[in-house]
Short mmCIF file of C-alpha atoms in Angstrom, two decimals:
data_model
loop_
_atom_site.label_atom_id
_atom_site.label_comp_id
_atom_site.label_asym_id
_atom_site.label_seq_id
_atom_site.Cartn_x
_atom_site.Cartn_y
_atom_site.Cartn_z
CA UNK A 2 55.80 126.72 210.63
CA UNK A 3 59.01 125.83 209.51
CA UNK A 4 59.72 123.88 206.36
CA UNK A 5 59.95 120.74 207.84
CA UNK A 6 56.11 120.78 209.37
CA UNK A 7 57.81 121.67 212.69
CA UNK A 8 55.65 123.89 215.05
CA UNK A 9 56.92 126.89 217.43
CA UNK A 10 54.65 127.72 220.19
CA UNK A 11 55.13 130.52 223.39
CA UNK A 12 51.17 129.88 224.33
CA UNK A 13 51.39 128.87 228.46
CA UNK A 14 48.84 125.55 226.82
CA UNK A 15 49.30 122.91 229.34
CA UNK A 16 51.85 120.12 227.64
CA UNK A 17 50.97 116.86 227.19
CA UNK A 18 51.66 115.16 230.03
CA UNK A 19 49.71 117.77 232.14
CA UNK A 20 46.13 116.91 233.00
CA UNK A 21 43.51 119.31 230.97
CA UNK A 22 43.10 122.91 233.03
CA UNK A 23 39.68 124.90 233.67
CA UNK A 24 39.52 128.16 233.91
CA UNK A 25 36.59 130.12 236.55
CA UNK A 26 37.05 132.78 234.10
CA UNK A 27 33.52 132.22 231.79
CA UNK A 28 35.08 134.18 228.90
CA UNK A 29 38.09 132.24 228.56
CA UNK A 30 38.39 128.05 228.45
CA UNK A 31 41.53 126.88 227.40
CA UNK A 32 42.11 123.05 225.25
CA UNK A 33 44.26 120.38 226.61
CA UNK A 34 47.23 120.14 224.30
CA UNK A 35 46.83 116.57 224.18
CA UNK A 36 44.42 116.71 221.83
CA UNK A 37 45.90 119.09 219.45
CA UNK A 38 46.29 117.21 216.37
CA UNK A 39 49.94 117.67 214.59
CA UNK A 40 50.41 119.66 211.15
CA UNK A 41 50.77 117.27 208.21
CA UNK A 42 54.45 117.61 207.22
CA UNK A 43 55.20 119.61 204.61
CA UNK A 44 55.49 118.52 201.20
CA UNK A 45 58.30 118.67 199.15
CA UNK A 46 58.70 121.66 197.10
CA UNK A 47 60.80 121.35 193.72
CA UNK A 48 61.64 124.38 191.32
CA UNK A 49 61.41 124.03 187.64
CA UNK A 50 62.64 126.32 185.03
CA UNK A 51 61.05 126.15 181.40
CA UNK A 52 60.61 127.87 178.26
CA UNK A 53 57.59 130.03 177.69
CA UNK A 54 56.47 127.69 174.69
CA UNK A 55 56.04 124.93 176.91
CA UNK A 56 54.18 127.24 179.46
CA UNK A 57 52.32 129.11 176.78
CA UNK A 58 50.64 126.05 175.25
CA UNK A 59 49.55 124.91 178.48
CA UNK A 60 51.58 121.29 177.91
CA UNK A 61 53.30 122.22 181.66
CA UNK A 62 50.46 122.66 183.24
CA UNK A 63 48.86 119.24 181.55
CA UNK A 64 52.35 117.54 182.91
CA UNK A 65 52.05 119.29 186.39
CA UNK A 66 49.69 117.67 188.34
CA UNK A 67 50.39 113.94 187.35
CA UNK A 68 53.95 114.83 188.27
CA UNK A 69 52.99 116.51 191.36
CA UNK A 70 50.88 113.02 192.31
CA UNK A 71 53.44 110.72 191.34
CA UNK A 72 56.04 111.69 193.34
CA UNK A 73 54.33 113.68 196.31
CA UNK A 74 55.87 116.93 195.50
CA UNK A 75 54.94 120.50 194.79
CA UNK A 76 56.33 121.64 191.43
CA UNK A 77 57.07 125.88 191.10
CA UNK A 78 57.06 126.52 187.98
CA UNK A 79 59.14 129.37 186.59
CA UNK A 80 57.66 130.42 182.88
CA UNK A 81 61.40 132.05 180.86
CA UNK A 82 63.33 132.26 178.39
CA UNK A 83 65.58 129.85 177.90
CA UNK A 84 69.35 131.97 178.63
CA UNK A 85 67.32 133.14 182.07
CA UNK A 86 66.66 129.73 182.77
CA UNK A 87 70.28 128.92 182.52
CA UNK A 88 71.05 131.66 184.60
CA UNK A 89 68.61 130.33 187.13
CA UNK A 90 70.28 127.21 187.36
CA UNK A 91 74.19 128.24 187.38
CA UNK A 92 72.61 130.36 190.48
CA UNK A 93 70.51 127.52 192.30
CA UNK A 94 67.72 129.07 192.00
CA UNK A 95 65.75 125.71 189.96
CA UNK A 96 66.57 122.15 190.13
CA UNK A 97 65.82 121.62 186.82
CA UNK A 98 65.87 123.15 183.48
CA UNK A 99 63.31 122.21 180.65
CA UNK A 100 64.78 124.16 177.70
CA UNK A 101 65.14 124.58 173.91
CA UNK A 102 68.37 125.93 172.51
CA UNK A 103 70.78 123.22 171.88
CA UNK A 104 74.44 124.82 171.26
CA UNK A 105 73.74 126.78 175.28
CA UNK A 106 71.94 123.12 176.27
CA UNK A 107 75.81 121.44 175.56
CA UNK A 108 77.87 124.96 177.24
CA UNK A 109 75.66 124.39 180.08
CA UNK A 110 76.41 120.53 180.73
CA UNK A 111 80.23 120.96 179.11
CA UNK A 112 80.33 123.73 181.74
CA UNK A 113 79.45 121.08 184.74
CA UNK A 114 76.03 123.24 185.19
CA UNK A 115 73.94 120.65 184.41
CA UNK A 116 74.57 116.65 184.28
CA UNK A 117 72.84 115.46 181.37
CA UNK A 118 71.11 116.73 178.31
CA UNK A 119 68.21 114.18 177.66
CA UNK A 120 66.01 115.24 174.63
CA UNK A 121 62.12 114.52 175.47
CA UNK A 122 60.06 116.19 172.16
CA UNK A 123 60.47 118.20 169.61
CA UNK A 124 58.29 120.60 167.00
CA UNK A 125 59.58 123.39 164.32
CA UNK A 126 59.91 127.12 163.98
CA UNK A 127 58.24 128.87 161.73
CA UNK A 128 58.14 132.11 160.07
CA UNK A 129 54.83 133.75 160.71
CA UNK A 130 53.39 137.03 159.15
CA UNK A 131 50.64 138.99 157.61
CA UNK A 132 48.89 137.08 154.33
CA UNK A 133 49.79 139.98 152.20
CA UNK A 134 53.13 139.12 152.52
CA UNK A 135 54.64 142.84 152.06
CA UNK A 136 57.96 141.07 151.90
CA UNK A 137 57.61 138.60 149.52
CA UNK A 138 59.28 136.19 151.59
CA UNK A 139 57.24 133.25 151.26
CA UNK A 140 58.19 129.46 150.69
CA UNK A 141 61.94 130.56 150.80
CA UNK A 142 64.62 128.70 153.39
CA UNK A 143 65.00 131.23 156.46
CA UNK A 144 68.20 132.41 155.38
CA UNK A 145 67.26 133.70 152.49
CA UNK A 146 63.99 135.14 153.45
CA UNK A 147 66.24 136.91 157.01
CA UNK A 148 67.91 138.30 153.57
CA UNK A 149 65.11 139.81 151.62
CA UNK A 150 63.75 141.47 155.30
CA UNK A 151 67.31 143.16 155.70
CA UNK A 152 67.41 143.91 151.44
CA UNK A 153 63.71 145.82 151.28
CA UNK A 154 62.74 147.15 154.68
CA UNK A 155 59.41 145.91 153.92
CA UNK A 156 57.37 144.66 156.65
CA UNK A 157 58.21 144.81 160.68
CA UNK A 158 60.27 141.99 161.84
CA UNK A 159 59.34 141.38 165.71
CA UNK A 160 61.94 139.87 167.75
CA UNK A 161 61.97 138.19 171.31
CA UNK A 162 64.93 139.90 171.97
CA UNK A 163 65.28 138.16 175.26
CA UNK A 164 67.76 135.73 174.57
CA UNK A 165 65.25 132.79 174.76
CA UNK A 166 65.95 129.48 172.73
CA UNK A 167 64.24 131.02 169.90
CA UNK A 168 66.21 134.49 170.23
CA UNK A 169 69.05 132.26 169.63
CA UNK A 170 67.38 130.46 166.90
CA UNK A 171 67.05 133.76 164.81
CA UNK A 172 70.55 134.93 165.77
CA UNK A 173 71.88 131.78 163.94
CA UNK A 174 69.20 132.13 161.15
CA UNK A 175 70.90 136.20 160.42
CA UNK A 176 74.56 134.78 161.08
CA UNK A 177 73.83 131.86 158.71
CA UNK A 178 72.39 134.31 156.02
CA UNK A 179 76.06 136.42 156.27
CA UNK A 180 75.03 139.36 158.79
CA UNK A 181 76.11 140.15 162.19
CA UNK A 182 73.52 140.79 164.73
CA UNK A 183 74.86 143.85 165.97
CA UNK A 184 74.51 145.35 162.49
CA UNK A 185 70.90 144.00 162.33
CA UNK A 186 69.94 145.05 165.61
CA UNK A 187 70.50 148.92 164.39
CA UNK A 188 68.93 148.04 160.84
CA UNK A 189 66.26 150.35 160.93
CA UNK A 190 62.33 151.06 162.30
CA UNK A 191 61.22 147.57 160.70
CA UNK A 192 63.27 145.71 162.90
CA UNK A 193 61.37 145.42 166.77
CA UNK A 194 62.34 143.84 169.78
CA UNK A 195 59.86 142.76 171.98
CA UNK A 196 61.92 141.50 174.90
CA UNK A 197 58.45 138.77 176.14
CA UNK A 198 57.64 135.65 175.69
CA UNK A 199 56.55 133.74 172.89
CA UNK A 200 52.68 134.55 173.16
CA UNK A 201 53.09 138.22 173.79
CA UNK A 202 55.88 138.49 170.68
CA UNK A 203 53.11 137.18 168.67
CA UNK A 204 50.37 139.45 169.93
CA UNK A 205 52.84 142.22 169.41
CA UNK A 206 53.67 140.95 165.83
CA UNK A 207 49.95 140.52 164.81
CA UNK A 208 49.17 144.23 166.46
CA UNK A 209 52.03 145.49 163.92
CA UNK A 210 51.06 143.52 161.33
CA UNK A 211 54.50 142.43 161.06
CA UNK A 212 56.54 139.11 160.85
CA UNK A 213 58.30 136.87 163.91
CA UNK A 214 59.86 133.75 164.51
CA UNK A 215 57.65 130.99 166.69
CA UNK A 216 57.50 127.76 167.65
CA UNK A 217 54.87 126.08 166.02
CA UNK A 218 53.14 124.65 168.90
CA UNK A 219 52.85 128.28 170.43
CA UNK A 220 52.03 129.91 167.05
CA UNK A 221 49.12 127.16 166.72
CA UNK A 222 47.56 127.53 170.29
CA UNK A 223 47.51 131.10 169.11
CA UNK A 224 46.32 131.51 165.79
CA UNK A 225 42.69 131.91 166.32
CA UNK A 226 43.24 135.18 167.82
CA UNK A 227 46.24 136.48 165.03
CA UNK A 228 46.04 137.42 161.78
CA UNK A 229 49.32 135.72 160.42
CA UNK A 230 49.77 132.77 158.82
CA UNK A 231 52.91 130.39 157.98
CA UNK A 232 55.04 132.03 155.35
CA UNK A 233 58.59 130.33 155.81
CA UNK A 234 58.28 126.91 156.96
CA UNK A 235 61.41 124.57 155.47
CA UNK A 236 65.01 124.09 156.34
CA UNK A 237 66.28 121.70 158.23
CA UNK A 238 67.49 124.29 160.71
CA UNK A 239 63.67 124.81 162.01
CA UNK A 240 63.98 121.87 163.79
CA UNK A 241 63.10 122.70 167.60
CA UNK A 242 64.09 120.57 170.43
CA UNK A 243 63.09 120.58 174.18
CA UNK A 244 65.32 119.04 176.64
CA UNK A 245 65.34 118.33 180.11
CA UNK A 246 68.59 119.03 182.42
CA UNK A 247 69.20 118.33 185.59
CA UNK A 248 70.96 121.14 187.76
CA UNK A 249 74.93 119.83 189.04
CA UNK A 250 74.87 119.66 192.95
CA UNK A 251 78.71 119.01 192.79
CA UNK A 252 79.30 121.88 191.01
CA UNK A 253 76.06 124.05 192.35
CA UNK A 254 75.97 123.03 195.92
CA UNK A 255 73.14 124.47 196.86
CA UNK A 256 70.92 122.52 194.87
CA UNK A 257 69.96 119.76 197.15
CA UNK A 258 67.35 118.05 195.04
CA UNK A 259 68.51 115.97 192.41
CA UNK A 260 66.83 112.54 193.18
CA UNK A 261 63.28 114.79 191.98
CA UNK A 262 65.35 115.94 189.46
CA UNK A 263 65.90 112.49 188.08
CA UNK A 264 62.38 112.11 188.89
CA UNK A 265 61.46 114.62 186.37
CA UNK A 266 63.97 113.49 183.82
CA UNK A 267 62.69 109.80 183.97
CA UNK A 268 58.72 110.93 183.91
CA UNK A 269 59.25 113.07 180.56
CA UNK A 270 60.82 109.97 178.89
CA UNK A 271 58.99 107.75 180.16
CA UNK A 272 56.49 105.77 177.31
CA UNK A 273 53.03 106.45 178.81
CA UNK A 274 54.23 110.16 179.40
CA UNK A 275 55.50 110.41 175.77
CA UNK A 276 52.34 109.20 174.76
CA UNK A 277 50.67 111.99 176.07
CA UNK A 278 52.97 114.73 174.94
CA UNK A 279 52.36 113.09 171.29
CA UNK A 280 48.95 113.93 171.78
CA UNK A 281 48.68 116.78 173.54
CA UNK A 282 46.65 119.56 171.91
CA UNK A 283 45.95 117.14 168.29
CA UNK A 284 42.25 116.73 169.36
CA UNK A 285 41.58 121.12 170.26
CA UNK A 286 43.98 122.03 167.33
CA UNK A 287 43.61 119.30 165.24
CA UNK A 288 47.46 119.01 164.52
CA UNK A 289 50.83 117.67 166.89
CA UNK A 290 52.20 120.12 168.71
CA UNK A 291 55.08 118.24 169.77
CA UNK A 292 56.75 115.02 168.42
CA UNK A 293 57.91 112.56 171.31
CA UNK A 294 61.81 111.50 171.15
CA UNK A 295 62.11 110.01 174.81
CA UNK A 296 66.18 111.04 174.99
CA UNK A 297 66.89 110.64 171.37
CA UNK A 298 68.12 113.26 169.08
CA UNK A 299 65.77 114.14 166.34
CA UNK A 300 66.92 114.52 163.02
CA UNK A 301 64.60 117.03 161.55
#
């Protein structure tokens, strides 16, 4: 079948204008075409690209469906880091991107990749660890605790390593505190990089007994199965925003959906939908996971 519900046949079935046929042969009877009944068309199929944080806490797959029944469409969801997401859409490979790492978020639309950065929710980062606290990094700003981690050695430091929005988050957090990555990246046997996604950084972290950086809704929907807790959780550059982008058929032609793209982009903004991201998760967790901003730009 092809993908527009169309059928090729080379059975010798009478057509439909022919009367039914009967065969003498017992074994064999053959039905009238005319009364085969026609494949439903096919429905639409749209490709979205999205952080693991918003996979991992299960908010996509809350979303899906009322998406999917709204608009008659079947959604593919891809589940990655946000700088392979990008990729994916300079490539054509998703319609949309649903993303958190704002300085790539503005190169990607500046770049005529994507048409419009539109804000939808936001959480923060935290740094997580063990409740010993072999650092002693605790209630300091992230700068200064990225500091004391490089100063003593003490404690593993798990990174996502995968260039995902929070990757980049941390790679600002070590410039900010006066070190380049590079130099960080050969630091020593304390300093990991997982190269996964959000869930299985943690795991890894918690297995280690170690510290990472995670959003909080991810580090939340995890928690009952880690042993870390909050240690660094102030500065104002913790703030964590998710925005939706739609791909740029002029300047990726082969993207040929961007009316469901629009679709998406109005849905996630849209009041009863915010509603429901507000509460997503409060009731099992018994805290926000993600803050609503419907296109505005939080302020942290």
């Amino acid at each position: 079948m092809s993908c527009t519900g169309e059928t090729t046949t080379t059975t010798s079935s009478p057509t439909a204008t022919q009367p039914p046929v009967t065969t003498t042969t017992p074994a064999v009877t053959t039905t009238p075409a005319s009364t085969d009944v026609a494949p439903l068309p096919a429905k639409a199929r749209f490709r979205v690209a999205t952080t693991t944080s918003l996979y991992d806490t299960g908010l996509w797959g809350y979303l899906e469906p009322m998406f999917e029944k709204k608009y008659d469409v079947e959604v593919d969801i891809l589940s990655l880091g946000s700088g392979a997401a990008f990729e994916y859409g300079k490539r054509g490979d998703v319609d949309v991107v649903t993303i958190h790492d704002k300085p790539n978020e503005l190169k990607f639309v500046s770049d005529n990749f994507g048409v419009e950065r539109v804000p939808f929710a936001y959480n923060y980062f935290l740094i997580v660890g063990p409740p010993g606290d072999p650092a002693g990094i605790k209630g300091m700003n992230p700068e200064d605790a990225f500091k004391k981690l490089m100063a003593t050695g003490e404690g593993t430091f798990v990174s996502r390593g995968d260039n995902s929005g929070t990757h980049s988050m941390e790679k600002t957090i070590w410039t900010n505190a006066g070190f380049n990555y590079a130099d960080v990246q050969k630091a020593g046997a304390w300093y990991v990089e997982s190269g996964l996604g959000m869930g299985p950084t943690l795991n890894l972290a918690n297995e280690k007994h170690g510290y990472t950086l995670a959003d909080m809704a991810t580090y939340v929907a995890f928690k009952a199965k880690l042993n870390l807790v909050p240690i660094v959780d102030k500065g104002s550059l913790l703030l964590n925003v998710y925005s939706v982008i739609a791909v740029n058929p002029e300047k990726v032609t082969v993207v040929k959906n961007i009316k469901m793209a629009n679709n998406l982009v109005s849905f996630l903004t849209s009041p009863e939908i915010q509603e429901l991201i507000g509460k997503y998760g409060a009731k099992e967790y018994g805290i926000q996971l993600f803050t609503p901003c419907a296109g505005n730009e939080p302020k942290g």
